[in-house]
mmCIF file of C-alpha atoms in Angstrom:
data_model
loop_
_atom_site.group_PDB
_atom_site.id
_atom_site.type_symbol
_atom_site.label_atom_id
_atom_site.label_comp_id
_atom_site.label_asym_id
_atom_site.label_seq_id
_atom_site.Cartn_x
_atom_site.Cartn_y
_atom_site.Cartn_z
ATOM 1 C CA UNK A 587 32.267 -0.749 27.403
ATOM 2 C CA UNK A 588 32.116 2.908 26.007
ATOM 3 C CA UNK A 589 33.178 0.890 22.560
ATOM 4 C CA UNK A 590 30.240 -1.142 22.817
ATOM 5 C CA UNK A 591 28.098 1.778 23.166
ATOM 6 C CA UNK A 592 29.657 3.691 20.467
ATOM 7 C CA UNK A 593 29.209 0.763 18.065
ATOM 8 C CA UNK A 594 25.434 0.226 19.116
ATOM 9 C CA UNK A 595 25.214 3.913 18.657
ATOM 10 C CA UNK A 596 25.885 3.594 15.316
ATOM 11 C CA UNK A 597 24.110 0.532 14.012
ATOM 12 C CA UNK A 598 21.153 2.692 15.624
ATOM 13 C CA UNK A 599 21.948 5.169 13.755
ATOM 14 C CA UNK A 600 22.521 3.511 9.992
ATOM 15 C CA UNK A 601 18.941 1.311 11.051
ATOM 16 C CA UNK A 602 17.158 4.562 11.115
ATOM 17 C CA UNK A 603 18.940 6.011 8.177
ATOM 18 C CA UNK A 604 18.200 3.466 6.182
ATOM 19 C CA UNK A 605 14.685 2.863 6.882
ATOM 20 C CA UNK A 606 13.577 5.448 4.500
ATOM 21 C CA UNK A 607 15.204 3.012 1.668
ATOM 22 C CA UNK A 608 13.846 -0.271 2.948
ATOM 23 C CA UNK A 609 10.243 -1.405 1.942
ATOM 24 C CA UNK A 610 7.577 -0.290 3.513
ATOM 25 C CA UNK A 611 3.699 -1.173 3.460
ATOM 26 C CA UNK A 612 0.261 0.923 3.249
ATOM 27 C CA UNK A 613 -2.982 -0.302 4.381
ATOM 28 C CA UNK A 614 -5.888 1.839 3.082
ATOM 29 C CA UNK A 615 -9.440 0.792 3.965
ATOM 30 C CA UNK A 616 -12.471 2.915 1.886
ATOM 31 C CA UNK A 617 -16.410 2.210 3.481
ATOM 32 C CA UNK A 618 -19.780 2.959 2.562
ATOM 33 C CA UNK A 619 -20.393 2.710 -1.346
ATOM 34 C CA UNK A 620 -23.252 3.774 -3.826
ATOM 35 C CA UNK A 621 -24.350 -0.271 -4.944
ATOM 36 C CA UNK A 622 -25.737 -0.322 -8.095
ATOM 37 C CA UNK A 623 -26.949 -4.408 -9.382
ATOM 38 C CA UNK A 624 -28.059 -5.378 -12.775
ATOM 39 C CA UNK A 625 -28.227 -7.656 -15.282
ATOM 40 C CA UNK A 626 -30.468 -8.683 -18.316
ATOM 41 C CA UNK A 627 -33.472 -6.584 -17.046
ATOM 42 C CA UNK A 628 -30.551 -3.606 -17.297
ATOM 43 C CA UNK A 629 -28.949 -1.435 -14.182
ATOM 44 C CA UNK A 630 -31.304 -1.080 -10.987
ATOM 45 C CA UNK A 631 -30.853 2.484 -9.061
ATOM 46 C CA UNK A 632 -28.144 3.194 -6.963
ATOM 47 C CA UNK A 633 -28.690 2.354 -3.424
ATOM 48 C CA UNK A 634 -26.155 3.830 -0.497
ATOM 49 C CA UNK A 635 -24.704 0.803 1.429
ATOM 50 C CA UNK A 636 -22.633 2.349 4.697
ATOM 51 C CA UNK A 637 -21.217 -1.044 5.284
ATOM 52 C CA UNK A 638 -19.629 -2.298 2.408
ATOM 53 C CA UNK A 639 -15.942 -2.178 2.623
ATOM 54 C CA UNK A 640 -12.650 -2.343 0.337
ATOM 55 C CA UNK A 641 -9.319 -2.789 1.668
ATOM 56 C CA UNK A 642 -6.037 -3.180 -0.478
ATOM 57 C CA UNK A 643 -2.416 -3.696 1.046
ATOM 58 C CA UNK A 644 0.616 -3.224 -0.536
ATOM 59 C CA UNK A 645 4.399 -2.830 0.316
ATOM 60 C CA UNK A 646 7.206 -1.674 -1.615
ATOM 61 C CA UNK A 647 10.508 0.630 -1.965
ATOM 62 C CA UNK A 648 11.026 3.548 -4.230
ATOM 63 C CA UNK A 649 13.589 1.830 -6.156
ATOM 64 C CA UNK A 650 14.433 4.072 -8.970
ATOM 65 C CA UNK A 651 14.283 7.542 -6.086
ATOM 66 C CA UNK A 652 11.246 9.204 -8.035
ATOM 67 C CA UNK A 653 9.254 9.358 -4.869
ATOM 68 C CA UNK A 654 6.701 7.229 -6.352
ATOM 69 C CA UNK A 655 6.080 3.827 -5.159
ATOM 70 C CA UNK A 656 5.004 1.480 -8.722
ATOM 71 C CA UNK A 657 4.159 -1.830 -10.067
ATOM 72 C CA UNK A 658 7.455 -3.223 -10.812
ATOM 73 C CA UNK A 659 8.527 -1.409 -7.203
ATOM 74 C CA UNK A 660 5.754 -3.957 -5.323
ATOM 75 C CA UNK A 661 6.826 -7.281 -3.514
ATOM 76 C CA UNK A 662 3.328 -7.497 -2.142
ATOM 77 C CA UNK A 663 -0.440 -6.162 -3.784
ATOM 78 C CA UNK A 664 -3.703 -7.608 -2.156
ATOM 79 C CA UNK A 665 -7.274 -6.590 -2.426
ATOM 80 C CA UNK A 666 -10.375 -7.632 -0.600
ATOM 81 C CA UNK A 667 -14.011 -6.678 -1.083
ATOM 82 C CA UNK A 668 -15.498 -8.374 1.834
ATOM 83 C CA UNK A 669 -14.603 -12.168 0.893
ATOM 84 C CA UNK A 670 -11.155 -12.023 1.990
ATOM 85 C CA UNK A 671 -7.816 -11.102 0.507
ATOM 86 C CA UNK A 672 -6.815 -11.398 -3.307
ATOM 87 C CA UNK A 673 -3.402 -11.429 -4.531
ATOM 88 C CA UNK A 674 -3.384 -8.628 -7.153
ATOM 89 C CA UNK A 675 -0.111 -8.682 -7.751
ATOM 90 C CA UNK A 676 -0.027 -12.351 -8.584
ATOM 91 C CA UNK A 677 -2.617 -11.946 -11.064
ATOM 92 C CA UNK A 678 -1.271 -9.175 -12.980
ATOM 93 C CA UNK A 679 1.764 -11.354 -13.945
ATOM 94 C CA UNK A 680 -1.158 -13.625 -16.160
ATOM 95 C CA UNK A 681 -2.637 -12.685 -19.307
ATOM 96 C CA UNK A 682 -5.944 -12.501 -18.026
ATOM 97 C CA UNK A 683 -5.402 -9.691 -16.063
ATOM 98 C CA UNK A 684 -4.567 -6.398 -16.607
ATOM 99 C CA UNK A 685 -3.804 -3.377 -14.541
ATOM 100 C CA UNK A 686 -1.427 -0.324 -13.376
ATOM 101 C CA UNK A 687 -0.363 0.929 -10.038
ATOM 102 C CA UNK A 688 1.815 4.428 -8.510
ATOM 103 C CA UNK A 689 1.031 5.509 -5.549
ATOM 104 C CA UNK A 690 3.099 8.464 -4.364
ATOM 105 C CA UNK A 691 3.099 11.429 -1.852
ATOM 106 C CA UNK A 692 -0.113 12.520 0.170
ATOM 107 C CA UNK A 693 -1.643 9.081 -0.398
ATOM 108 C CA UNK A 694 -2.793 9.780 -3.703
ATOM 109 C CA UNK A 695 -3.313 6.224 -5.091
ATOM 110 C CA UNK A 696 -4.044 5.450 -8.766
ATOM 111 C CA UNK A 697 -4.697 1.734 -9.596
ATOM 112 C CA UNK A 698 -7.102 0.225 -12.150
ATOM 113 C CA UNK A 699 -6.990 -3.575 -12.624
ATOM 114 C CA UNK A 700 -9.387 -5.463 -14.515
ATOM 115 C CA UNK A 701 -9.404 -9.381 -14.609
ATOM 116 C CA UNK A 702 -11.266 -12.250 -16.676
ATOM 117 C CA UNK A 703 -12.520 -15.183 -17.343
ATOM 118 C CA UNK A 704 -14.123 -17.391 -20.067
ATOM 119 C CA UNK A 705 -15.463 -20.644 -21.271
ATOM 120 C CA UNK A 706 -17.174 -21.504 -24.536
ATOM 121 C CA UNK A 707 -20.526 -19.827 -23.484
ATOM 122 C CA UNK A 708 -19.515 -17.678 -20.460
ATOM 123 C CA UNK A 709 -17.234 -14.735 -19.843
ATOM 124 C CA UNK A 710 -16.821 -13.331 -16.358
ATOM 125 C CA UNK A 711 -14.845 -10.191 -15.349
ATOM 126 C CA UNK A 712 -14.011 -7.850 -12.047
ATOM 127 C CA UNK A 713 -12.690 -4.725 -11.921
ATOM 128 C CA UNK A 714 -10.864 -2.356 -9.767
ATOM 129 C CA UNK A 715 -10.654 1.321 -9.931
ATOM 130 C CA UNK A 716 -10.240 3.565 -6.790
ATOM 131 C CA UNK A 717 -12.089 7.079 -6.824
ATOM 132 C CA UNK A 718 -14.105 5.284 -10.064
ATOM 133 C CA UNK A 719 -15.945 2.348 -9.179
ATOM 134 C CA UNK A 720 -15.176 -1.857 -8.461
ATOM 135 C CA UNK A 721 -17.322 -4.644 -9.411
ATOM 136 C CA UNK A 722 -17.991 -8.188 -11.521
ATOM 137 C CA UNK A 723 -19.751 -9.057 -14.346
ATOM 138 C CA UNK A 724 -21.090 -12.659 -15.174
ATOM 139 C CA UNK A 725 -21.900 -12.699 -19.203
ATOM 140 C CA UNK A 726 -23.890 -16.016 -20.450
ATOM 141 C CA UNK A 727 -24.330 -17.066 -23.965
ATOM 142 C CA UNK A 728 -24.369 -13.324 -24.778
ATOM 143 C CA UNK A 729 -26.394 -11.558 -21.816
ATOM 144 C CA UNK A 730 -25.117 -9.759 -18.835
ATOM 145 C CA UNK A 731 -26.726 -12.606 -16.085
ATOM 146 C CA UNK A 732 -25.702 -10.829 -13.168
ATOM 147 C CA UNK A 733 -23.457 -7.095 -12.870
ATOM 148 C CA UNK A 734 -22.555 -5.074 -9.029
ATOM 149 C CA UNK A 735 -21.233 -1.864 -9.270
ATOM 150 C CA UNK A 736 -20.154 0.055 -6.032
ATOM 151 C CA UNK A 737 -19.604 3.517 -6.959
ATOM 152 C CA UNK A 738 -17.090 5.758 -4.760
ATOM 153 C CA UNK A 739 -19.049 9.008 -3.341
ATOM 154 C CA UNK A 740 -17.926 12.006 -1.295
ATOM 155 C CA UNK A 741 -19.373 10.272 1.881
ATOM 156 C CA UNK A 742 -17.047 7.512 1.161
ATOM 157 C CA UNK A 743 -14.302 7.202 3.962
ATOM 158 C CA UNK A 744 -11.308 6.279 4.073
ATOM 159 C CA UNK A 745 -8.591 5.013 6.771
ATOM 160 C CA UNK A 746 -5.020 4.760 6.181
ATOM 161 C CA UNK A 747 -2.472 2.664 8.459
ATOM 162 C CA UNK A 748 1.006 4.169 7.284
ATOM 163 C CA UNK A 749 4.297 3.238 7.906
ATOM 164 C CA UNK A 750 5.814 3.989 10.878
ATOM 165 C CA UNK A 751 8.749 6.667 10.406
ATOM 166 C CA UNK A 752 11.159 7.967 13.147
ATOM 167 C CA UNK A 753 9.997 11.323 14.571
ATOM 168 C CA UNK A 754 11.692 14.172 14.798
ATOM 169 C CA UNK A 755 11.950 14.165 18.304
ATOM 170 C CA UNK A 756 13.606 10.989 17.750
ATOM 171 C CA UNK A 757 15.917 11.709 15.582
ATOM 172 C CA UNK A 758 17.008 14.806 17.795
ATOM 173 C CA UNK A 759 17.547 11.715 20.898
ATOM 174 C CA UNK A 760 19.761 10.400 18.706
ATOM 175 C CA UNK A 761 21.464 13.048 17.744
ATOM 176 C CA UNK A 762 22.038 13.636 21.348
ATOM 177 C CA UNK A 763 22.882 10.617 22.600
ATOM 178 C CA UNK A 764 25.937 10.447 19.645
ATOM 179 C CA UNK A 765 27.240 13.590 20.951
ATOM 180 C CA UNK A 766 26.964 12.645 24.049
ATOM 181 C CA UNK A 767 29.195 9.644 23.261
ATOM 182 C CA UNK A 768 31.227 11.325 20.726
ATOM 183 C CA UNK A 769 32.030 13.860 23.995
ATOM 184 C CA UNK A 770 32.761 11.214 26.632
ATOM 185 C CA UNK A 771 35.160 9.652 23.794
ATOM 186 C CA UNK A 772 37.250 12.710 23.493
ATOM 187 C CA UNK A 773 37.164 13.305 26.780
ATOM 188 C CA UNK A 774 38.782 9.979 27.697
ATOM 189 C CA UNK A 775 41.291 10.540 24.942
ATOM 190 C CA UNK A 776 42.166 13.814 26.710
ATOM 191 C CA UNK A 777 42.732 11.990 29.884
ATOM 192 C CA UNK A 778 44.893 9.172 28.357
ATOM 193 C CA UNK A 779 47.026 11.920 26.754
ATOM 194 C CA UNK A 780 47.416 13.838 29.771
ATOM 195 C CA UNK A 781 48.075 10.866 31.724
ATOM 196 C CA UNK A 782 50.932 9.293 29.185
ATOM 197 C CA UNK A 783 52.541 12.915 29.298
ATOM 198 C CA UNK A 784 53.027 12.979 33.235
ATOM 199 C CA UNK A 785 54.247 9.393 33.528
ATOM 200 C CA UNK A 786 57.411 10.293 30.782
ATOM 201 C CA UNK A 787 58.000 13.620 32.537
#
């Protein structure tokens, strides 16, 4: 019995321990935007909406140990404006997208992506750049048909839903609970001895 505890003890143990190296996903959520349409007539004035919303997701592992988490580092990148969630990281692999990611300590995030489309006559594009603005364009034979900006601005909020990590109060159970067993071990190892020694004599 105190072998099976020892043992669960210690997959315990190398579970937390390794958590730090396993992938992990971020969840940040920005709202209320400066919106700013245009289009042939040229760029309208910027006008505060409090309810638009942008949300990206992405998990990862700091592979290479710089304590930076970045593009090549991501198993999973989504976006959504409001119209539900785009794979970002699906459309970087393309050549009609382009884009760079690192995200690192303090939740200082730096990612610009920019994607496109075109026909013969039309030419279509969205962009993606947090602290800086996100949008589309839709060009036509030549002229900007339709263009939304939504600017960041200091009353834009943001919510982050972080990985969960073990606190230090939990780490100090564990390390309690091992020397605990790691004390009941040698103690029985003291009585075994003492025992043995007694039956020979």
């Amino acid at each position: 019995m105190l072998k099976k505890a020892i043992a669960c003890a210690l997959l315990l143990g190398a579970a937390m321990g390794g958590a730090h190296a396993a992938e992990q996903t971020w969840k940040l959520t920005w709202t209320g935007f400066d919106q700013i349409d245009g289009g042939w007539w040229g760029k309208a004035p910027a006008v505060w909406n409090p309810n638009k919303t942008l949300s990206t997701e992405f998990t990862g592992s700091d592979l290479n140990g710089n304590g930076m988490l970045e593009l090549p580092e991501l198993s999973h990148l989504s976006i959504n404006t409001g119209n539900g969630a785009w794979n970002a990281l699906a459309c970087l692999g393309t050549s009609e997208c382009k884009g760079e990611f690192e995200f690192g300590p303090n939740n200082i995030l730096d990612f610009h992506l920019k994607q496109f489309w075109s026909t013969e006559y039309t030419y279509s594009e969205a962009w993606f750049h947090v602290g800086n603005t996100f949008g589309s364009r839709y060009t036509s034979t030549g002229s900007i048909q339709s263009e939304v900006n939504y600017a960041w601005t200091p009353a834009t909020t943001l919510v982050v839903v972080a990985p969960a990590v073990p606190e230090p109060a939990e780490w100090a159970m564990f390390g309690a609970g091992a020397a605990v067993l790691g004390a009941a071990v040698r103690r029985r190892r003291k009585l075994g001895h003492a025992g043995a020694t007694g039956a020979v004599g």
